[in-house]
Amino acid sequence: MRCLHPNRQRGVSALEVIVAVLVVGLLSAAVMGSYGAYLDQSQKEETRTRLRQLKLAITEAYRREVLTVSPGSGNAVVFGGVTLANGTAATGALLQPFATYSSVNASQLAHDGFNQPVRVFVSNELTQTVSGVTLRYRVIGLVAASRNGTVESTFNATNGTLAVAEDDVAEVINGYPIVREVLDDTAKRVERLANAYQSYFQIRYLANPARSIAIDYFANSDPSGSASPSWDESGTVQTSGGAPADATTVGLLAALGLAPADVTTAAGPIQIDNSSTDVNHPNHPTPARSLPPYTARVIAPLPGGEQLVRTVSGSYH
């Protein structure tokens, strides 16, 4: 009988080595597969985060520079002197103006989580009519190709529609809500100014002992700036000089108790017209329009070169 020493170790067989190698290989593959999936998901999430950050930055730039976003035909827009054209591959230099509105630097804004450049799409100028006013705007699409490096999404520049491919990540910036917000805010300011100006006319009329309806109380002189009994000579609102003039320059704010901010919109200053041929006033060359009730206009700029105009009629009650 042969006895084995209890401390003597048995050798490892070839089969056991093969099995161990297979087990390690399978474990490694599983670990690498899990890590690869985790890395892919992490990069996709980083892509979504960066696109959201870029969307917020461009949206804020659009809101701040709303007058220059829709300069005319063609599918390109200008921000801070930099042109975004349809189908452009983003770069740090291209997106530098937008870094001002983000906590992320321009280079990061320009690339997705896989370090691929974001593709920028820009629609033609689109329009919608609201209460007789034409609103002009753009739609901007941001698309990241993700891992495969190829943007497969399609963008229709004619109507601003983005069809997002399954492997792509995308965000869309619709300029309509931005210009509609400008319109709504502008309409409120115009309405307030028009009502205050009409009240001023009425107060000046009632303050005149003669209660003369032959006097234009919208201004204190004729279009040339000369005093005339047909105008409210003792009033404080000056003539707009035969053409629209900024509301801040004709003594209107002091007369109405308003501040410059009340007559300034996102698209520029509101104007007053109390003496051009577009309103009724004593010096109008057309006889029928030189008679009361006298009128004035409140004119506010809107994006795309449009205007919001409110005509105010003098009240004698």
PDB file of C-alpha atoms in Angstrom:
ATOM      1  CA  MET A   1       0.000   0.000   0.000  1.00  0.00           C
ATOM      2  CA  ARG A   2       1.273   3.474  -1.003  1.00  0.00           C
ATOM      3  CA  CYS A   3       0.657   6.358   1.360  1.00  0.00           C
ATOM      4  CA  LEU A   4       0.597   9.999   0.292  1.00  0.00           C
ATOM      5  CA  HIS A   5       2.169  12.608   2.457  1.00  0.00           C
ATOM      6  CA  PRO A   6      -0.526  15.029   3.586  1.00  0.00           C
ATOM      7  CA  ASN A   7       1.581  18.088   2.614  1.00  0.00           C
ATOM      8  CA  ARG A   8       2.455  16.873  -0.863  1.00  0.00           C
ATOM      9  CA  GLN A   9       0.502  18.945  -3.585  1.00  0.00           C
ATOM     10  CA  ARG A  10      -1.054  17.281  -6.570  1.00  0.00           C
ATOM     11  CA  GLY A  11      -0.180  18.741  -9.989  1.00  0.00           C
ATOM     12  CA  VAL A  12      -2.752  20.607 -12.082  1.00  0.00           C
ATOM     13  CA  SER A  13      -3.996  18.731 -15.063  1.00  0.00           C
ATOM     14  CA  ALA A  14      -4.213  20.169 -18.566  1.00  0.00           C
ATOM     15  CA  LEU A  15      -7.997  19.846 -18.483  1.00  0.00           C
ATOM     16  CA  GLU A  16      -8.203  21.941 -15.353  1.00  0.00           C
ATOM     17  CA  VAL A  17      -6.041  24.651 -16.971  1.00  0.00           C
ATOM     18  CA  ILE A  18      -8.289  24.728 -20.012  1.00  0.00           C
ATOM     19  CA  VAL A  19     -11.405  24.977 -17.875  1.00  0.00           C
ATOM     20  CA  ALA A  20      -9.875  27.810 -15.822  1.00  0.00           C
ATOM     21  CA  VAL A  21      -8.902  29.709 -18.954  1.00  0.00           C
ATOM     22  CA  LEU A  22     -12.409  29.320 -20.354  1.00  0.00           C
ATOM     23  CA  VAL A  23     -13.984  30.540 -17.119  1.00  0.00           C
ATOM     24  CA  VAL A  24     -11.674  33.563 -16.979  1.00  0.00           C
ATOM     25  CA  GLY A  25     -12.407  34.301 -20.634  1.00  0.00           C
ATOM     26  CA  LEU A  26     -16.131  34.109 -20.092  1.00  0.00           C
ATOM     27  CA  LEU A  27     -15.928  36.330 -17.012  1.00  0.00           C
ATOM     28  CA  SER A  28     -13.739  38.829 -18.868  1.00  0.00           C
ATOM     29  CA  ALA A  29     -16.140  38.919 -21.803  1.00  0.00           C
ATOM     30  CA  ALA A  30     -19.062  39.466 -19.480  1.00  0.00           C
ATOM     31  CA  VAL A  31     -17.226  42.233 -17.625  1.00  0.00           C
ATOM     32  CA  MET A  32     -16.049  43.896 -20.824  1.00  0.00           C
ATOM     33  CA  GLY A  33     -19.530  43.620 -22.328  1.00  0.00           C
ATOM     34  CA  SER A  34     -21.080  45.192 -19.264  1.00  0.00           C
ATOM     35  CA  TYR A  35     -18.456  47.929 -19.206  1.00  0.00           C
ATOM     36  CA  GLY A  36     -18.920  48.594 -22.929  1.00  0.00           C
ATOM     37  CA  ALA A  37     -22.686  48.894 -22.474  1.00  0.00           C
ATOM     38  CA  TYR A  38     -22.171  51.158 -19.474  1.00  0.00           C
ATOM     39  CA  LEU A  39     -19.688  53.333 -21.393  1.00  0.00           C
ATOM     40  CA  ASP A  40     -22.026  53.573 -24.383  1.00  0.00           C
ATOM     41  CA  GLN A  41     -24.954  54.554 -22.161  1.00  0.00           C
ATOM     42  CA  SER A  42     -22.812  57.070 -20.299  1.00  0.00           C
ATOM     43  CA  GLN A  43     -21.676  58.697 -23.553  1.00  0.00           C
ATOM     44  CA  LYS A  44     -25.238  58.839 -24.823  1.00  0.00           C
ATOM     45  CA  GLU A  45     -26.366  60.523 -21.628  1.00  0.00           C
ATOM     46  CA  GLU A  46     -23.499  62.993 -21.939  1.00  0.00           C
ATOM     47  CA  THR A  47     -24.643  63.657 -25.513  1.00  0.00           C
ATOM     48  CA  ARG A  48     -28.189  64.391 -24.363  1.00  0.00           C
ATOM     49  CA  THR A  49     -26.875  66.721 -21.660  1.00  0.00           C
ATOM     50  CA  ARG A  50     -24.682  68.654 -24.075  1.00  0.00           C
ATOM     51  CA  LEU A  51     -27.450  69.010 -26.639  1.00  0.00           C
ATOM     52  CA  ARG A  52     -29.795  70.340 -23.957  1.00  0.00           C
ATOM     53  CA  GLN A  53     -27.119  72.821 -22.887  1.00  0.00           C
ATOM     54  CA  LEU A  54     -26.585  73.921 -26.481  1.00  0.00           C
ATOM     55  CA  LYS A  55     -30.332  74.250 -26.997  1.00  0.00           C
ATOM     56  CA  LEU A  56     -30.647  76.486 -23.934  1.00  0.00           C
ATOM     57  CA  ALA A  57     -27.694  78.623 -25.070  1.00  0.00           C
ATOM     58  CA  ILE A  58     -29.012  79.118 -28.621  1.00  0.00           C
ATOM     59  CA  THR A  59     -32.538  79.762 -27.337  1.00  0.00           C
ATOM     60  CA  GLU A  60     -31.258  82.521 -25.053  1.00  0.00           C
ATOM     61  CA  ALA A  61     -29.185  83.989 -27.883  1.00  0.00           C
ATOM     62  CA  TYR A  62     -32.271  83.882 -30.124  1.00  0.00           C
ATOM     63  CA  ARG A  63     -34.284  85.718 -27.470  1.00  0.00           C
ATOM     64  CA  ARG A  64     -31.582  88.365 -26.940  1.00  0.00           C
ATOM     65  CA  GLU A  65     -30.897  88.890 -30.660  1.00  0.00           C
ATOM     66  CA  VAL A  66     -34.398  88.369 -31.968  1.00  0.00           C
ATOM     67  CA  LEU A  67     -34.168  91.220 -34.519  1.00  0.00           C
ATOM     68  CA  THR A  68     -31.296  89.642 -36.453  1.00  0.00           C
ATOM     69  CA  VAL A  69     -32.497  86.041 -36.450  1.00  0.00           C
ATOM     70  CA  SER A  70     -34.755  86.406 -39.495  1.00  0.00           C
ATOM     71  CA  PRO A  71     -32.973  88.827 -41.829  1.00  0.00           C
ATOM     72  CA  GLY A  72     -34.483  87.461 -45.036  1.00  0.00           C
ATOM     73  CA  SER A  73     -34.606  84.466 -47.345  1.00  0.00           C
ATOM     74  CA  GLY A  74     -32.320  81.454 -47.127  1.00  0.00           C
ATOM     75  CA  ASN A  75     -31.778  78.878 -44.410  1.00  0.00           C
ATOM     76  CA  ALA A  76     -29.130  80.577 -42.308  1.00  0.00           C
ATOM     77  CA  VAL A  77     -29.161  82.791 -39.222  1.00  0.00           C
ATOM     78  CA  VAL A  78     -26.600  85.165 -37.726  1.00  0.00           C
ATOM     79  CA  PHE A  79     -25.685  85.366 -34.054  1.00  0.00           C
ATOM     80  CA  GLY A  80     -22.946  87.673 -32.829  1.00  0.00           C
ATOM     81  CA  GLY A  81     -21.498  87.956 -36.334  1.00  0.00           C
ATOM     82  CA  VAL A  82     -21.350  84.153 -36.776  1.00  0.00           C
ATOM     83  CA  THR A  83     -23.576  82.489 -39.365  1.00  0.00           C
ATOM     84  CA  LEU A  84     -25.277  79.177 -38.681  1.00  0.00           C
ATOM     85  CA  ALA A  85     -26.143  77.575 -42.008  1.00  0.00           C
ATOM     86  CA  ASN A  86     -28.226  74.492 -42.670  1.00  0.00           C
ATOM     87  CA  GLY A  87     -26.224  71.264 -42.326  1.00  0.00           C
ATOM     88  CA  THR A  88     -23.211  72.872 -40.637  1.00  0.00           C
ATOM     89  CA  ALA A  89     -20.908  70.694 -38.526  1.00  0.00           C
ATOM     90  CA  ALA A  90     -20.389  72.600 -35.281  1.00  0.00           C
ATOM     91  CA  THR A  91     -16.970  73.758 -34.096  1.00  0.00           C
ATOM     92  CA  GLY A  92     -15.847  75.579 -30.999  1.00  0.00           C
ATOM     93  CA  ALA A  93     -15.199  78.733 -33.034  1.00  0.00           C
ATOM     94  CA  LEU A  94     -18.656  78.579 -34.617  1.00  0.00           C
ATOM     95  CA  LEU A  95     -20.407  78.248 -31.275  1.00  0.00           C
ATOM     96  CA  GLN A  96     -18.288  80.763 -29.397  1.00  0.00           C
ATOM     97  CA  PRO A  97     -21.082  83.406 -29.321  1.00  0.00           C
ATOM     98  CA  PHE A  98     -23.345  80.927 -27.544  1.00  0.00           C
ATOM     99  CA  ALA A  99     -20.853  80.081 -24.799  1.00  0.00           C
ATOM    100  CA  THR A 100     -21.769  83.475 -23.337  1.00  0.00           C
ATOM    101  CA  TYR A 101     -25.171  82.036 -22.468  1.00  0.00           C
ATOM    102  CA  SER A 102     -23.893  78.735 -21.055  1.00  0.00           C
ATOM    103  CA  SER A 103     -21.721  77.392 -18.253  1.00  0.00           C
ATOM    104  CA  VAL A 104     -20.186  74.997 -20.798  1.00  0.00           C
ATOM    105  CA  ASN A 105     -17.335  76.085 -23.071  1.00  0.00           C
ATOM    106  CA  ALA A 106     -17.811  76.356 -26.830  1.00  0.00           C
ATOM    107  CA  SER A 107     -15.764  73.254 -27.668  1.00  0.00           C
ATOM    108  CA  GLN A 108     -17.904  71.056 -25.434  1.00  0.00           C
ATOM    109  CA  LEU A 109     -21.090  72.584 -26.828  1.00  0.00           C
ATOM    110  CA  ALA A 110     -19.879  71.713 -30.326  1.00  0.00           C
ATOM    111  CA  HIS A 111     -19.294  67.997 -29.640  1.00  0.00           C
ATOM    112  CA  ASP A 112     -21.384  65.135 -28.350  1.00  0.00           C
ATOM    113  CA  GLY A 113     -20.424  62.580 -25.708  1.00  0.00           C
ATOM    114  CA  PHE A 114     -18.554  60.535 -28.338  1.00  0.00           C
ATOM    115  CA  ASN A 115     -16.508  63.611 -29.319  1.00  0.00           C
ATOM    116  CA  GLN A 116     -18.333  63.817 -32.650  1.00  0.00           C
ATOM    117  CA  PRO A 117     -19.325  67.287 -33.960  1.00  0.00           C
ATOM    118  CA  VAL A 118     -22.966  68.236 -33.527  1.00  0.00           C
ATOM    119  CA  ARG A 119     -24.761  68.889 -36.798  1.00  0.00           C
ATOM    120  CA  VAL A 120     -26.797  72.119 -36.984  1.00  0.00           C
ATOM    121  CA  PHE A 121     -29.844  72.487 -39.227  1.00  0.00           C
ATOM    122  CA  VAL A 122     -31.630  75.775 -39.958  1.00  0.00           C
ATOM    123  CA  SER A 123     -35.000  76.243 -41.620  1.00  0.00           C
ATOM    124  CA  ASN A 124     -36.002  78.859 -44.141  1.00  0.00           C
ATOM    125  CA  GLU A 125     -37.810  81.871 -42.731  1.00  0.00           C
ATOM    126  CA  LEU A 126     -41.229  80.668 -41.574  1.00  0.00           C
ATOM    127  CA  THR A 127     -44.294  82.828 -40.922  1.00  0.00           C
ATOM    128  CA  GLN A 128     -47.493  82.768 -38.920  1.00  0.00           C
ATOM    129  CA  THR A 129     -50.120  85.509 -38.814  1.00  0.00           C
ATOM    130  CA  VAL A 130     -51.478  86.513 -35.405  1.00  0.00           C
ATOM    131  CA  SER A 131     -54.124  89.253 -35.122  1.00  0.00           C
ATOM    132  CA  GLY A 132     -53.117  90.645 -38.494  1.00  0.00           C
ATOM    133  CA  VAL A 133     -49.410  90.692 -37.623  1.00  0.00           C
ATOM    134  CA  THR A 134     -46.968  88.482 -39.530  1.00  0.00           C
ATOM    135  CA  LEU A 135     -44.512  86.754 -37.212  1.00  0.00           C
ATOM    136  CA  ARG A 136     -41.239  85.621 -38.825  1.00  0.00           C
ATOM    137  CA  TYR A 137     -39.065  82.966 -37.248  1.00  0.00           C
ATOM    138  CA  ARG A 138     -36.717  80.015 -37.758  1.00  0.00           C
ATOM    139  CA  VAL A 139     -36.516  76.449 -36.556  1.00  0.00           C
ATOM    140  CA  ILE A 140     -33.048  75.175 -35.604  1.00  0.00           C
ATOM    141  CA  GLY A 141     -32.303  71.466 -35.297  1.00  0.00           C
ATOM    142  CA  LEU A 142     -29.359  70.012 -33.350  1.00  0.00           C
ATOM    143  CA  VAL A 143     -28.403  66.419 -34.121  1.00  0.00           C
ATOM    144  CA  ALA A 144     -25.688  64.191 -32.654  1.00  0.00           C
ATOM    145  CA  ALA A 145     -24.702  61.025 -34.507  1.00  0.00           C
ATOM    146  CA  SER A 146     -23.565  59.205 -31.329  1.00  0.00           C
ATOM    147  CA  ARG A 147     -21.368  56.104 -31.647  1.00  0.00           C
ATOM    148  CA  ASN A 148     -21.652  55.366 -35.383  1.00  0.00           C
ATOM    149  CA  GLY A 149     -20.466  58.889 -36.277  1.00  0.00           C
ATOM    150  CA  THR A 150     -23.029  59.325 -39.057  1.00  0.00           C
ATOM    151  CA  VAL A 151     -26.035  61.631 -38.849  1.00  0.00           C
ATOM    152  CA  GLU A 152     -28.923  59.721 -40.360  1.00  0.00           C
ATOM    153  CA  SER A 153     -31.707  62.144 -39.371  1.00  0.00           C
ATOM    154  CA  THR A 154     -33.297  64.301 -42.091  1.00  0.00           C
ATOM    155  CA  PHE A 155     -34.314  67.956 -41.861  1.00  0.00           C
ATOM    156  CA  ASN A 156     -36.860  69.698 -44.068  1.00  0.00           C
ATOM    157  CA  ALA A 157     -35.704  73.314 -44.288  1.00  0.00           C
ATOM    158  CA  THR A 158     -38.948  74.346 -45.967  1.00  0.00           C
ATOM    159  CA  ASN A 159     -41.119  73.692 -42.916  1.00  0.00           C
ATOM    160  CA  GLY A 160     -38.576  73.092 -40.157  1.00  0.00           C
ATOM    161  CA  THR A 161     -39.485  69.431 -39.589  1.00  0.00           C
ATOM    162  CA  LEU A 162     -36.781  67.123 -38.194  1.00  0.00           C
ATOM    163  CA  ALA A 163     -37.145  63.350 -38.630  1.00  0.00           C
ATOM    164  CA  VAL A 164     -34.840  61.806 -36.019  1.00  0.00           C
ATOM    165  CA  ALA A 165     -33.138  58.499 -36.849  1.00  0.00           C
ATOM    166  CA  GLU A 166     -33.143  55.814 -34.153  1.00  0.00           C
ATOM    167  CA  ASP A 167     -29.404  56.020 -33.433  1.00  0.00           C
ATOM    168  CA  ASP A 168     -29.282  59.843 -33.365  1.00  0.00           C
ATOM    169  CA  VAL A 169     -29.920  62.215 -30.479  1.00  0.00           C
ATOM    170  CA  ALA A 170     -31.637  65.515 -31.296  1.00  0.00           C
ATOM    171  CA  GLU A 171     -33.056  68.765 -29.933  1.00  0.00           C
ATOM    172  CA  VAL A 172     -35.192  71.357 -31.722  1.00  0.00           C
ATOM    173  CA  ILE A 173     -35.345  75.116 -31.142  1.00  0.00           C
ATOM    174  CA  ASN A 174     -38.601  76.602 -32.405  1.00  0.00           C
ATOM    175  CA  GLY A 175     -38.385  80.347 -32.863  1.00  0.00           C
ATOM    176  CA  TYR A 176     -42.173  80.831 -32.956  1.00  0.00           C
ATOM    177  CA  PRO A 177     -42.741  80.864 -29.163  1.00  0.00           C
ATOM    178  CA  ILE A 178     -39.898  83.387 -28.870  1.00  0.00           C
ATOM    179  CA  VAL A 179     -41.311  85.856 -31.412  1.00  0.00           C
ATOM    180  CA  ARG A 180     -44.842  85.269 -30.082  1.00  0.00           C
ATOM    181  CA  GLU A 181     -43.579  86.186 -26.616  1.00  0.00           C
ATOM    182  CA  VAL A 182     -42.141  89.378 -28.108  1.00  0.00           C
ATOM    183  CA  LEU A 183     -45.476  90.136 -29.804  1.00  0.00           C
ATOM    184  CA  ASP A 184     -47.492  89.595 -26.617  1.00  0.00           C
ATOM    185  CA  ASP A 185     -45.159  91.748 -24.530  1.00  0.00           C
ATOM    186  CA  THR A 186     -45.077  94.437 -27.219  1.00  0.00           C
ATOM    187  CA  ALA A 187     -48.875  94.451 -27.497  1.00  0.00           C
ATOM    188  CA  LYS A 188     -49.185  95.071 -23.748  1.00  0.00           C
ATOM    189  CA  ARG A 189     -46.728  97.972 -23.881  1.00  0.00           C
ATOM    190  CA  VAL A 190     -48.397  99.494 -26.925  1.00  0.00           C
ATOM    191  CA  GLU A 191     -51.835  99.196 -25.328  1.00  0.00           C
ATOM    192  CA  ARG A 192     -50.655 100.821 -22.113  1.00  0.00           C
ATOM    193  CA  LEU A 193     -48.953 103.684 -23.945  1.00  0.00           C
ATOM    194  CA  ALA A 194     -51.899 104.221 -26.293  1.00  0.00           C
ATOM    195  CA  ASN A 195     -54.411 104.335 -23.430  1.00  0.00           C
ATOM    196  CA  ALA A 196     -52.200 106.731 -21.450  1.00  0.00           C
ATOM    197  CA  TYR A 197     -51.732 108.981 -24.486  1.00  0.00           C
ATOM    198  CA  GLN A 198     -55.459 109.057 -25.160  1.00  0.00           C
ATOM    199  CA  SER A 199     -56.101 109.919 -21.505  1.00  0.00           C
ATOM    200  CA  TYR A 200     -53.538 112.724 -21.785  1.00  0.00           C
ATOM    201  CA  PHE A 201     -55.437 114.173 -24.757  1.00  0.00           C
ATOM    202  CA  GLN A 202     -58.694 114.063 -22.822  1.00  0.00           C
ATOM    203  CA  ILE A 203     -57.175 115.634 -19.702  1.00  0.00           C
ATOM    204  CA  ARG A 204     -55.652 118.451 -21.746  1.00  0.00           C
ATOM    205  CA  TYR A 205     -59.000 119.059 -23.467  1.00  0.00           C
ATOM    206  CA  LEU A 206     -60.861 119.187 -20.171  1.00  0.00           C
ATOM    207  CA  ALA A 207     -58.216 121.521 -18.717  1.00  0.00           C
ATOM    208  CA  ASN A 208     -58.903 124.072 -21.472  1.00  0.00           C
ATOM    209  CA  PRO A 209     -61.637 126.480 -20.251  1.00  0.00           C
ATOM    210  CA  ALA A 210     -62.796 126.948 -23.840  1.00  0.00           C
ATOM    211  CA  ARG A 211     -63.077 123.151 -24.365  1.00  0.00           C
ATOM    212  CA  SER A 212     -62.162 123.705 -27.979  1.00  0.00           C
ATOM    213  CA  ILE A 213     -62.342 120.616 -30.176  1.00  0.00           C
ATOM    214  CA  ALA A 214     -60.409 122.491 -32.870  1.00  0.00           C
ATOM    215  CA  ILE A 215     -57.178 122.058 -30.925  1.00  0.00           C
ATOM    216  CA  ASP A 216     -54.967 119.007 -31.358  1.00  0.00           C
ATOM    217  CA  TYR A 217     -53.974 118.087 -27.813  1.00  0.00           C
ATOM    218  CA  PHE A 218     -51.606 115.330 -28.919  1.00  0.00           C
ATOM    219  CA  ALA A 219     -48.786 117.868 -29.410  1.00  0.00           C
ATOM    220  CA  ASN A 220     -47.870 121.434 -28.453  1.00  0.00           C
ATOM    221  CA  SER A 221     -46.845 122.625 -31.918  1.00  0.00           C
ATOM    222  CA  ASP A 222     -47.270 121.911 -35.612  1.00  0.00           C
ATOM    223  CA  PRO A 223     -45.059 119.478 -37.598  1.00  0.00           C
ATOM    224  CA  SER A 224     -42.412 122.161 -38.115  1.00  0.00           C
ATOM    225  CA  GLY A 225     -42.210 122.782 -34.376  1.00  0.00           C
ATOM    226  CA  SER A 226     -43.899 126.182 -34.584  1.00  0.00           C
ATOM    227  CA  ALA A 227     -46.492 127.233 -32.031  1.00  0.00           C
ATOM    228  CA  SER A 228     -50.032 127.562 -33.337  1.00  0.00           C
ATOM    229  CA  PRO A 229     -53.454 128.070 -31.719  1.00  0.00           C
ATOM    230  CA  SER A 230     -54.555 124.895 -33.498  1.00  0.00           C
ATOM    231  CA  TRP A 231     -52.162 122.940 -31.268  1.00  0.00           C
ATOM    232  CA  ASP A 232     -51.933 122.572 -27.494  1.00  0.00           C
ATOM    233  CA  GLU A 233     -49.338 125.323 -27.003  1.00  0.00           C
ATOM    234  CA  SER A 234     -49.225 124.974 -23.217  1.00  0.00           C
ATOM    235  CA  GLY A 235     -48.893 121.176 -23.370  1.00  0.00           C
ATOM    236  CA  THR A 236     -45.667 119.311 -22.725  1.00  0.00           C
ATOM    237  CA  VAL A 237     -45.755 116.682 -25.478  1.00  0.00           C
ATOM    238  CA  GLN A 238     -43.732 117.831 -28.467  1.00  0.00           C
ATOM    239  CA  THR A 239     -44.442 117.254 -32.141  1.00  0.00           C
ATOM    240  CA  SER A 240     -42.920 114.178 -33.730  1.00  0.00           C
ATOM    241  CA  GLY A 241     -41.884 116.437 -36.613  1.00  0.00           C
ATOM    242  CA  GLY A 242     -44.061 115.090 -39.387  1.00  0.00           C
ATOM    243  CA  ALA A 243     -42.733 111.523 -38.991  1.00  0.00           C
ATOM    244  CA  PRO A 244     -42.596 108.911 -36.231  1.00  0.00           C
ATOM    245  CA  ALA A 245     -40.177 109.710 -33.398  1.00  0.00           C
ATOM    246  CA  ASP A 246     -38.928 107.669 -30.447  1.00  0.00           C
ATOM    247  CA  ALA A 247     -41.317 108.025 -27.532  1.00  0.00           C
ATOM    248  CA  THR A 248     -38.413 108.978 -25.267  1.00  0.00           C
ATOM    249  CA  THR A 249     -37.540 112.086 -27.310  1.00  0.00           C
ATOM    250  CA  VAL A 250     -40.807 114.071 -27.412  1.00  0.00           C
ATOM    251  CA  GLY A 251     -41.472 114.702 -23.722  1.00  0.00           C
ATOM    252  CA  LEU A 252     -44.105 112.003 -23.674  1.00  0.00           C
ATOM    253  CA  LEU A 253     -42.753 109.972 -20.760  1.00  0.00           C
ATOM    254  CA  ALA A 254     -42.787 112.841 -18.293  1.00  0.00           C
ATOM    255  CA  ALA A 255     -46.285 113.810 -19.394  1.00  0.00           C
ATOM    256  CA  LEU A 256     -47.610 110.275 -18.965  1.00  0.00           C
ATOM    257  CA  GLY A 257     -45.569 109.243 -15.915  1.00  0.00           C
ATOM    258  CA  LEU A 258     -43.762 106.452 -17.750  1.00  0.00           C
ATOM    259  CA  ALA A 259     -40.150 105.248 -17.713  1.00  0.00           C
ATOM    260  CA  PRO A 260     -37.920 104.469 -20.727  1.00  0.00           C
ATOM    261  CA  ALA A 261     -38.316 100.746 -20.004  1.00  0.00           C
ATOM    262  CA  ASP A 262     -42.075 101.116 -20.535  1.00  0.00           C
ATOM    263  CA  VAL A 263     -41.569 102.137 -24.153  1.00  0.00           C
ATOM    264  CA  THR A 264     -38.722  99.781 -25.046  1.00  0.00           C
ATOM    265  CA  THR A 265     -39.377  96.293 -26.381  1.00  0.00           C
ATOM    266  CA  ALA A 266     -37.110  93.345 -27.146  1.00  0.00           C
ATOM    267  CA  ALA A 267     -37.106  94.539 -30.752  1.00  0.00           C
ATOM    268  CA  GLY A 268     -36.370  98.202 -30.061  1.00  0.00           C
ATOM    269  CA  PRO A 269     -37.952 101.493 -28.921  1.00  0.00           C
ATOM    270  CA  ILE A 270     -41.629 102.330 -29.431  1.00  0.00           C
ATOM    271  CA  GLN A 271     -42.313 105.377 -31.599  1.00  0.00           C
ATOM    272  CA  ILE A 272     -44.975 108.069 -31.531  1.00  0.00           C
ATOM    273  CA  ASP A 273     -46.479 109.758 -34.580  1.00  0.00           C
ATOM    274  CA  ASN A 274     -48.640 112.815 -33.875  1.00  0.00           C
ATOM    275  CA  SER A 275     -48.032 114.923 -36.981  1.00  0.00           C
ATOM    276  CA  SER A 276     -47.402 112.887 -40.141  1.00  0.00           C
ATOM    277  CA  THR A 277     -49.792 112.426 -43.052  1.00  0.00           C
ATOM    278  CA  ASP A 278     -50.793 109.073 -41.544  1.00  0.00           C
ATOM    279  CA  VAL A 279     -52.705 110.799 -38.713  1.00  0.00           C
ATOM    280  CA  ASN A 280     -55.383 113.483 -38.563  1.00  0.00           C
ATOM    281  CA  HIS A 281     -54.026 116.867 -37.452  1.00  0.00           C
ATOM    282  CA  PRO A 282     -54.734 120.578 -38.128  1.00  0.00           C
ATOM    283  CA  ASN A 283     -51.905 120.914 -40.683  1.00  0.00           C
ATOM    284  CA  HIS A 284     -52.790 117.857 -42.733  1.00  0.00           C
ATOM    285  CA  PRO A 285     -52.630 118.610 -46.493  1.00  0.00           C
ATOM    286  CA  THR A 286     -55.866 116.700 -47.059  1.00  0.00           C
ATOM    287  CA  PRO A 287     -58.726 118.948 -45.845  1.00  0.00           C
ATOM    288  CA  ALA A 288     -60.867 116.072 -44.576  1.00  0.00           C
ATOM    289  CA  ARG A 289     -57.986 114.870 -42.392  1.00  0.00           C
ATOM    290  CA  SER A 290     -57.278 118.304 -40.941  1.00  0.00           C
ATOM    291  CA  LEU A 291     -60.505 118.170 -38.948  1.00  0.00           C
ATOM    292  CA  PRO A 292     -61.198 116.505 -35.569  1.00  0.00           C
ATOM    293  CA  PRO A 293     -61.227 113.941 -34.186  1.00  0.00           C
ATOM    294  CA  TYR A 294     -57.432 114.190 -34.273  1.00  0.00           C
ATOM    295  CA  THR A 295     -55.380 111.035 -34.069  1.00  0.00           C
ATOM    296  CA  ALA A 296     -51.923 109.758 -33.220  1.00  0.00           C
ATOM    297  CA  ARG A 297     -50.146 106.472 -33.765  1.00  0.00           C
ATOM    298  CA  VAL A 298     -48.160 104.243 -31.434  1.00  0.00           C
ATOM    299  CA  ILE A 299     -45.682 102.189 -33.485  1.00  0.00           C
ATOM    300  CA  ALA A 300     -43.633  99.300 -32.115  1.00  0.00           C
ATOM    301  CA  PRO A 301     -41.032  97.213 -34.009  1.00  0.00           C
ATOM    302  CA  LEU A 302     -41.318  93.457 -34.272  1.00  0.00           C
ATOM    303  CA  PRO A 303     -38.839  90.792 -35.438  1.00  0.00           C
ATOM    304  CA  GLY A 304     -38.420  90.442 -39.183  1.00  0.00           C
ATOM    305  CA  GLY A 305     -39.046  94.118 -39.912  1.00  0.00           C
ATOM    306  CA  GLU A 306     -42.735  93.950 -38.979  1.00  0.00           C
ATOM    307  CA  GLN A 307     -44.531  96.592 -36.900  1.00  0.00           C
ATOM    308  CA  LEU A 308     -47.396  96.678 -34.435  1.00  0.00           C
ATOM    309  CA  VAL A 309     -49.385  99.901 -34.931  1.00  0.00           C
ATOM    310  CA  ARG A 310     -52.170 101.256 -32.765  1.00  0.00           C
ATOM    311  CA  THR A 311     -54.059 104.392 -33.823  1.00  0.00           C
ATOM    312  CA  VAL A 312     -55.338 106.558 -30.960  1.00  0.00           C
ATOM    313  CA  SER A 313     -58.276 108.927 -31.421  1.00  0.00           C
ATOM    314  CA  GLY A 314     -58.553 112.086 -29.324  1.00  0.00           C
ATOM    315  CA  SER A 315     -61.366 111.978 -26.777  1.00  0.00           C
ATOM    316  CA  TYR A 316     -63.490 115.062 -26.022  1.00  0.00           C
ATOM    317  CA  HIS A 317     -65.597 113.542 -23.233  1.00  0.00           C
TER     318      HIS A 317
END
